[in-house]
Amino acid sequence: MALQSHNTEVSAEAARAVPEMSGGLPLLGHLREFQRDPVAFLCRGWRECGELFQFGIGPRKFVVFAGPEAHHAYFKAPEETLDAKSVYQFTVPIFGRGVAYDVSSDLMTEQLGFLFPALRESAMRRYVRIMFEESESFCDALGQEGEIDLPHAMNELTVNIASRCFLGEEIRNEVDSGFAEAYHDLQNGINTLGFFFPRLPTPAHLTRDRARRQITEIFSGIMRERQRTGAQSEDFMQTLMEARYKDGRPLSDNEVTGLLLTSLFAGQHTSAVLASWTGLELHREIPYLDRVRDEMREVYEEEGSLSYAGLKQQPLLENAVRECERLHPPLIILIRKALRPLTYGNYTVPAGALAVVSPALSHLLPHVFADPEKFNPDRFAPPASEEKQHPLALIGFGGGKHRCMGKNFAILQIKAIWTVLLDRFEFKLDTPFPAPNYGSWVTGPRLPCRLRYRRRSQASIFH
Ligand code: HEM
């Protein structure tokens, strides 16, 4: 499909309406087709209309920006034009008042900036040790052979890792702190109804609100205890406890809790899902898996033991993770609200429309990625280096001002998990390769999704 010209800015008056997808029904618009298979639906939109197109769900108009140039326009648009805050209001009862999407964009940027010290390299080295330890204890708890429910296993592992790296050892050590149940209830508070009416007093929302209060109490207790004993931990919580606003004010317990929950919600389930897809694709593509194992042997013969430096030298594994980011992005659409008209090429996106980029659609565009349906991690290695053609070709971690701040953490985590699991076990996919589950806010594999495992007889490559 030929892309339309896009760089000529024309005045809003001269610009035309964005092309609309065919097949919309009265009142419902494209709701049914979107629900059935959103990615197939968006691909149809692109084939029919090109890099900018619109569709309707009920009374709402959605405008999709597809492909690297369109992403550039989308991600560089100022917040006063494309606004994230109004779309993410459903997170306010979860993250809490006074943080993230409940405050001005500038204040949110200042608040998220408090997390940067917790993501610097020295901290990352410590987290990598935790990632290895947790993966090893996961392996120790398995038998000689058996079966794992992969999404469930990856969820458990990433919750344990995030608990220690973000919240600290106290939560991980105190199994009955009540945190696990409250976190579960808070997650269940995310539903379609809540997207439109976040404060509607449904039973799920009331449970969500109770869980949020419980979590503040649990975290406040830990913070008080740290202050009392002077204990210095190296985790996100401690970083936030020590942070100060520009005017010198420390964060309240509620703000620390809110930013920790923002990190957890942004980073835990997404990582679990991408870790699951990585395991699945590797075990569908055995020749590539063999190369990943060879790479592990070479790296760790040199390194001797599991290490941050070792992980950094596993490009074959890293490219497999990125290829899963491309083929199975956990967040299939990102949304902003157009507060002012936005002109792109010959078209104007009207104020009030919801502007969308879809990593799932854009990663399948054949003029950006060769043979896009195929799992081919080597596309990210020289000489192809396909993602380098444009900085916004691969957008599984977003782009622009709101791009993911946990990308390095997430990729290291997935590499650490699979390095340990592949060292200890041989796996085999025990169910047909699963389709994506679009019913959840993070797109993971549909169940059943099981891997059969057998403990390896060779000695571990780590001494
Ligand atoms: C595989 C795992 C992950 C994926 C696929 C992912 C994906 C994304 C995407 C697509 C965005 C942009 C959202 C938008 O533009 O609307 C984003 C933002 C964000 N991510 Fe991640 N993420 C992951 C892991 C993490 C982790 C581990 C953390 C925490 C350390 C994290 C923290 C954040 C935060 C705080 C934002 C909001 C940034 C802002 O609005 O300024 N993410 N993530």
XYZ file of C-alpha atoms and ligand atoms in Angstrom:
506
model
C 0.000 0.000 0.000
C 1.384 3.400 -0.981
C 1.653 5.808 1.915
C 0.073 9.191 1.464
C 2.181 12.337 1.588
C 2.340 13.561 5.168
C 4.861 16.268 5.675
C 3.142 19.164 4.017
C 1.418 21.164 6.722
C -1.811 22.708 5.444
C -4.116 25.028 7.334
C -6.860 23.438 9.390
C -9.495 25.039 7.139
C -7.990 23.548 3.965
C -7.487 20.111 5.463
C -9.918 17.279 4.810
C -11.699 14.900 7.135
C -9.754 11.789 8.069
C -10.770 8.771 5.892
C -13.304 6.549 7.625
C -13.311 2.759 7.639
C -16.203 1.065 5.928
C -18.617 -1.240 7.714
C -19.741 0.885 10.664
C -23.237 0.053 11.977
C -25.795 2.627 13.149
C -25.301 3.444 16.865
C -22.726 0.691 17.479
C -20.256 1.865 14.854
C -17.418 -0.699 14.549
C -17.807 -2.046 18.087
C -18.502 -5.670 17.126
C -15.661 -6.018 14.631
C -13.252 -4.290 16.998
C -14.205 -6.578 19.875
C -13.909 -9.718 17.743
C -10.287 -9.103 16.769
C -8.977 -5.550 17.248
C -5.690 -6.193 15.449
C -7.259 -7.742 12.331
C -9.731 -4.854 12.392
C -6.995 -2.182 12.551
C -5.012 -3.939 9.794
C -8.124 -3.761 7.623
C -8.368 -0.034 8.370
C -4.781 0.530 7.272
C -5.217 -1.519 4.077
C -8.380 0.378 3.234
C -7.358 3.939 4.178
C -3.588 4.234 4.751
C -1.613 5.748 7.564
C -4.414 7.886 9.041
C -7.934 6.561 9.404
C -10.907 6.736 11.705
C -13.508 4.381 13.068
C -16.344 4.672 15.556
C -17.351 2.860 18.712
C -20.787 4.064 19.716
C -20.632 7.862 19.690
C -16.806 7.950 20.048
C -14.541 8.650 17.089
C -11.079 7.075 17.098
C -8.336 8.248 14.722
C -5.456 5.842 14.138
C -1.904 7.003 13.308
C -0.090 4.082 11.650
C 3.599 3.874 10.728
C 6.767 5.667 11.867
C 6.067 9.103 10.330
C 2.556 9.190 11.737
C 3.926 8.051 15.139
C 6.326 10.963 15.026
C 3.468 13.448 14.607
C 1.520 11.714 17.367
C 4.281 11.490 19.949
C 5.671 14.959 19.352
C 2.256 16.682 19.597
C 2.129 18.868 22.732
C 0.031 17.721 25.668
C -2.360 20.662 25.070
C -3.182 19.070 21.702
C -3.026 15.321 22.412
C -3.751 14.763 26.062
C -3.034 11.556 27.976
C -4.526 12.674 31.272
C -8.189 12.690 30.234
C -7.903 9.179 28.788
C -6.196 7.659 31.808
C -8.706 8.946 34.390
C -9.671 5.343 35.100
C -6.288 4.955 36.833
C -6.994 7.703 39.395
C -8.929 5.517 41.875
C -6.087 2.960 41.597
C -2.999 5.163 41.772
C -4.783 7.609 44.067
C -5.487 11.313 44.307
C -2.654 13.795 43.858
C -0.369 11.637 41.695
C 0.192 10.672 38.060
C -2.883 11.299 35.885
C -4.694 13.168 38.673
C -2.246 16.097 38.522
C -1.031 18.517 35.847
C 1.247 17.144 33.181
C 4.229 19.113 34.573
C 3.690 17.830 38.085
C 3.285 14.270 36.812
C 6.615 14.622 34.976
C 8.259 15.862 38.184
C 6.758 12.967 40.162
C 7.782 10.266 37.685
C 11.229 11.879 37.567
C 11.638 10.918 41.246
C 11.923 7.325 40.042
C 14.964 7.901 37.824
C 17.561 7.349 40.589
C 15.895 3.962 41.194
C 16.482 3.039 37.547
C 20.140 3.998 37.184
C 22.737 1.389 36.352
C 24.039 0.761 39.886
C 20.479 0.062 41.065
C 19.871 -2.120 38.023
C 22.829 -4.339 38.950
C 21.193 -5.005 42.311
C 17.813 -5.727 40.699
C 19.456 -8.188 38.325
C 20.718 -10.164 41.336
C 17.151 -10.227 42.662
C 15.842 -11.319 39.242
C 18.321 -14.224 39.225
C 17.551 -15.203 42.834
C 13.822 -15.221 42.280
C 14.163 -17.215 39.049
C 16.413 -19.714 40.807
C 14.004 -20.222 43.690
C 11.197 -20.641 41.180
C 13.254 -23.413 39.518
C 14.162 -25.001 42.866
C 10.475 -25.362 43.672
C 9.785 -27.387 40.499
C 10.175 -31.160 40.323
C 12.229 -33.328 37.947
C 9.553 -33.046 35.324
C 6.042 -31.750 34.975
C 4.036 -28.958 33.517
C 3.759 -25.226 34.164
C 0.939 -22.883 33.361
C 3.217 -20.352 31.677
C 1.270 -17.069 32.163
C 0.601 -17.998 35.786
C 4.267 -18.843 36.371
C 5.499 -15.613 34.764
C 2.989 -13.632 36.792
C 4.200 -15.169 40.045
C 7.840 -14.533 39.156
C 7.357 -10.921 38.081
C 5.221 -10.144 41.155
C 7.995 -11.495 43.383
C 10.683 -9.566 41.504
C 8.696 -6.316 41.474
C 7.802 -6.714 45.153
C 11.471 -6.777 46.120
C 12.792 -4.217 43.607
C 9.967 -1.703 43.908
C 8.468 -2.203 47.362
C 11.370 -3.756 49.260
C 12.144 -6.957 51.111
C 9.488 -6.356 53.786
C 6.570 -7.116 51.453
C 8.273 -10.195 49.966
C 9.186 -11.581 53.396
C 5.804 -11.000 54.989
C 3.641 -13.377 53.019
C 0.566 -12.478 55.092
C 0.903 -8.729 55.010
C -2.344 -8.704 53.021
C -0.612 -7.020 50.102
C -1.046 -9.867 47.580
C -4.832 -9.983 48.089
C -5.198 -6.211 48.019
C -3.094 -5.971 44.836
C -5.292 -8.630 43.260
C -8.466 -6.703 44.186
C -6.976 -3.505 42.834
C -6.176 -5.212 39.518
C -9.713 -6.531 39.311
C -10.898 -2.935 39.583
C -9.731 -2.360 35.997
C -12.650 -3.134 33.719
C -14.369 -1.690 30.677
C -17.050 0.000 32.752
C -14.369 1.645 34.871
C -12.750 3.071 31.750
C -15.870 5.130 31.081
C -17.177 5.544 34.666
C -14.238 5.099 37.046
C -16.186 6.171 40.119
C -19.410 4.196 39.576
C -20.038 2.383 42.910
C -20.082 -1.166 41.494
C -19.010 -4.020 43.818
C -15.694 -4.342 41.913
C -15.034 -0.616 42.304
C -15.895 -0.618 46.015
C -13.521 -3.546 46.546
C -10.909 -1.675 44.510
C -11.245 1.415 46.728
C -10.993 -0.646 49.901
C -7.885 -2.367 48.520
C -6.287 1.006 47.709
C -6.807 2.162 51.310
C -5.374 -1.111 52.648
C -2.273 -0.767 50.485
C -1.621 2.789 51.735
C -1.821 1.430 55.285
C 0.580 -1.436 54.539
C 3.103 0.841 52.798
C 2.784 3.559 55.470
C 3.576 0.932 58.121
C 6.739 -0.091 56.276
C 7.800 3.536 55.802
C 7.244 4.317 59.485
C 9.292 1.300 60.482
C 12.137 2.276 58.137
C 12.125 5.778 59.569
C 12.084 4.440 63.121
C 14.963 2.002 62.640
C 16.887 4.124 60.122
C 16.975 1.094 57.782
C 18.260 2.094 54.336
C 16.928 -0.083 51.554
C 17.743 0.111 47.881
C 14.380 0.050 46.186
C 11.829 2.332 44.575
C 10.118 2.962 47.910
C 13.294 4.224 49.571
C 14.096 6.400 46.541
C 10.662 8.002 46.783
C 10.920 8.424 50.562
C 14.119 10.402 50.027
C 12.842 12.467 47.076
C 11.932 16.140 47.425
C 9.788 18.381 45.255
C 11.423 21.478 43.760
C 10.173 23.469 46.751
C 11.853 21.068 49.184
C 8.674 19.267 50.265
C 8.905 15.480 50.833
C 6.289 13.164 49.314
C 3.356 12.170 51.499
C 2.742 8.464 52.214
C -0.187 8.631 49.817
C 2.016 10.039 47.047
C 4.734 7.422 47.604
C 2.047 4.718 47.542
C 0.543 6.169 44.362
C 3.830 6.277 42.488
C 4.719 2.751 43.583
C 1.353 1.566 42.323
C 1.915 3.454 39.058
C 5.185 1.543 38.549
C 3.632 -1.766 39.534
C 0.637 -1.376 37.239
C 2.761 -0.119 34.362
C 5.458 -2.716 34.769
C 4.445 -5.992 36.368
C 1.702 -7.532 34.269
C 3.208 -6.173 31.039
C 6.524 -7.861 31.894
C 4.798 -11.131 32.791
C 3.005 -11.183 29.475
C 6.080 -10.377 27.392
C 8.061 -13.015 29.306
C 5.346 -15.555 28.429
C 5.394 -14.676 24.732
C 9.198 -14.885 24.715
C 9.112 -18.401 26.146
C 6.426 -19.430 23.698
C 8.160 -18.103 20.583
C 11.533 -19.569 21.591
C 9.944 -22.977 22.001
C 8.211 -22.732 18.657
C 11.455 -21.765 16.896
C 13.855 -24.464 18.081
C 16.831 -23.610 15.781
C 16.820 -20.088 17.216
C 16.482 -21.455 20.755
C 19.576 -23.613 20.140
C 21.503 -20.485 19.160
C 20.314 -18.740 22.351
C 21.577 -21.701 24.404
C 24.957 -21.610 22.582
C 25.195 -17.904 23.290
C 24.505 -18.545 26.994
C 27.245 -21.190 27.117
C 29.791 -18.889 25.479
C 28.953 -15.867 27.619
C 28.910 -17.663 30.953
C 32.010 -19.765 30.292
C 33.738 -16.375 30.257
C 31.684 -14.721 33.000
C 31.592 -17.730 35.325
C 28.368 -16.787 37.064
C 25.074 -15.114 36.419
C 25.737 -11.431 36.150
C 24.529 -8.099 34.854
C 27.535 -8.003 32.497
C 26.613 -11.449 31.183
C 23.021 -10.454 30.505
C 24.225 -7.435 28.564
C 26.172 -9.789 26.275
C 23.249 -11.881 25.124
C 22.104 -10.103 21.957
C 20.429 -13.209 20.521
C 18.188 -13.469 23.572
C 17.626 -9.710 23.585
C 16.593 -9.760 19.919
C 14.113 -12.537 20.700
C 12.552 -10.322 23.390
C 12.370 -7.383 20.985
C 10.849 -9.576 18.313
C 8.175 -10.553 20.841
C 7.682 -6.876 21.665
C 7.068 -6.430 17.929
C 4.800 -9.411 17.323
C 3.053 -9.477 20.708
C 3.106 -5.974 22.207
C 1.414 -6.232 25.621
C -0.303 -2.856 25.095
C -1.939 -3.088 21.682
C -3.260 0.482 21.624
C -2.229 3.766 23.240
C -4.801 6.544 23.373
C -4.823 10.339 23.716
C -7.682 12.821 23.509
C -7.438 15.561 20.880
C -8.124 18.755 22.833
C -7.398 20.905 19.772
C -7.569 20.046 16.056
C -4.374 18.423 14.801
C -3.382 18.652 11.158
C -1.400 15.820 9.654
C -0.666 15.833 5.943
C -3.899 16.711 4.164
C -6.096 15.758 7.074
C -7.323 17.276 10.301
C -8.068 15.280 13.417
C -10.942 17.171 15.060
C -10.963 18.250 18.707
C -12.806 15.655 20.777
C -11.579 12.640 18.780
C -9.577 9.935 20.503
C -6.173 9.616 18.835
C -4.654 6.158 18.770
C -1.374 4.507 17.934
C -1.418 0.757 17.829
C 1.914 -1.017 18.328
C 0.161 -4.238 17.264
C -0.874 -2.778 13.904
C 2.226 -0.687 13.223
C 4.580 -3.595 13.896
C 2.910 -5.537 11.086
C 3.371 -2.904 8.368
C 5.202 -4.601 5.491
C 7.064 -1.481 4.329
C 8.590 -1.158 7.807
C 9.260 -4.801 8.754
C 10.092 -7.430 6.123
C 7.806 -10.476 6.153
C 6.117 -8.969 9.226
C 4.122 -12.000 10.404
C 7.269 -14.093 10.749
C 9.139 -14.457 14.044
C 12.629 -13.434 12.995
C 14.774 -11.913 15.770
C 17.670 -11.550 13.327
C 15.803 -8.638 11.763
C 17.209 -6.581 14.656
C 20.803 -7.715 14.059
C 23.104 -6.264 11.409
C 22.939 -6.116 8.460
C 19.093 -5.870 8.513
C 18.759 -3.749 11.715
C 15.213 -3.004 10.633
C 14.222 -0.926 13.657
C 17.071 1.505 12.978
C 15.387 2.754 9.801
C 13.250 4.938 12.019
C 13.450 5.609 15.766
C 9.685 5.170 16.077
C 9.293 1.961 14.077
C 9.216 -0.242 17.179
C 6.866 1.246 19.766
C 5.976 -1.576 22.148
C 7.304 0.678 24.940
C 5.648 3.803 23.538
C 7.447 6.949 22.395
C 7.811 10.668 23.056
C 7.176 12.287 26.415
C 5.258 9.335 27.868
C 7.576 6.603 26.639
C 8.199 3.787 29.071
C 10.742 4.516 31.773
C 10.968 0.859 32.786
C 12.009 -0.546 29.407
C 15.560 -1.508 30.486
C 14.273 -3.038 33.687
C 11.674 -5.056 31.790
C 14.069 -6.376 29.147
C 16.735 -7.309 31.708
C 14.095 -9.065 33.769
C 12.817 -11.174 30.887
C 16.375 -12.059 29.852
C 17.293 -13.003 33.438
C 14.222 -15.219 33.824
C 14.800 -17.127 30.607
C 18.552 -17.435 31.137
C 17.950 -19.231 34.437
C 15.003 -21.311 33.232
C 16.814 -22.471 30.094
C 19.882 -23.384 32.134
C 17.859 -25.613 34.439
C 15.215 -27.132 32.170
C 14.255 -28.362 28.733
C 10.761 -27.175 27.850
C 8.231 -28.241 25.285
C 5.023 -26.494 24.366
C 2.265 -28.796 25.611
C -0.704 -26.958 24.094
C -1.241 -25.513 20.598
C 0.449 -22.108 20.150
C -2.051 -19.804 21.889
C -3.924 -16.952 20.265
C -3.787 -13.531 21.947
C -6.344 -12.785 24.639
C -7.746 -9.389 23.700
C -10.220 -9.526 26.574
C -7.675 -8.164 29.038
C -6.094 -4.661 29.219
C -2.697 -6.292 28.678
C -2.647 -8.741 25.775
C -1.200 -12.073 26.837
C -1.603 -15.597 25.502
C -5.002 -17.209 25.785
C -5.320 -20.169 28.148
C -4.596 -23.046 28.179
C -0.937 -22.255 27.732
C 1.296 -24.889 29.255
C 4.932 -25.843 28.955
C 6.111 -29.338 29.803
C 9.455 -29.294 31.598
C 12.225 -31.753 32.332
C 15.202 -30.916 34.514
C 18.421 -30.928 32.468
C 20.946 -33.631 33.266
C 23.968 -31.472 32.270
C 25.599 -29.409 34.970
C 24.596 -25.774 35.103
C 26.716 -23.460 32.972
C 27.058 -21.183 35.979
C 29.749 -22.162 38.409
C 7.268 -5.495 29.035
C 7.051 -4.580 29.943
C 6.537 -3.200 29.639
C 5.855 -2.718 28.554
C 5.411 -3.479 27.301
C 5.609 -1.317 28.792
C 4.978 -0.479 27.887
C 4.763 0.874 28.101
C 4.134 1.766 27.162
C 3.614 1.374 25.788
C 4.082 2.995 27.727
C 3.524 4.270 27.097
C 2.057 4.459 27.449
C 1.442 5.605 26.678
O 2.092 6.272 25.881
O 0.237 5.836 26.865
C 4.659 2.877 29.050
C 4.755 3.915 29.955
C 5.226 3.753 31.231
N 5.872 2.658 31.759
Fe 6.133 0.898 30.838
N 6.118 -0.974 30.009
C 6.721 -2.081 30.565
C 7.400 -2.164 31.751
C 7.517 -1.132 32.650
C 8.207 -1.217 33.926
C 8.966 -2.432 34.428
C 8.030 -0.016 34.555
C 8.526 0.440 35.889
C 9.747 0.405 36.243
C 7.254 0.827 33.658
C 6.868 2.110 33.950
C 6.205 2.938 33.058
C 5.737 4.268 33.421
C 5.863 4.933 34.775
C 5.133 4.792 32.257
C 4.444 6.158 32.106
C 5.446 7.154 31.586
C 4.778 8.509 31.346
O 3.572 8.586 31.149
O 5.516 9.500 31.360
N 6.957 0.117 32.529
N 5.081 1.587 29.254
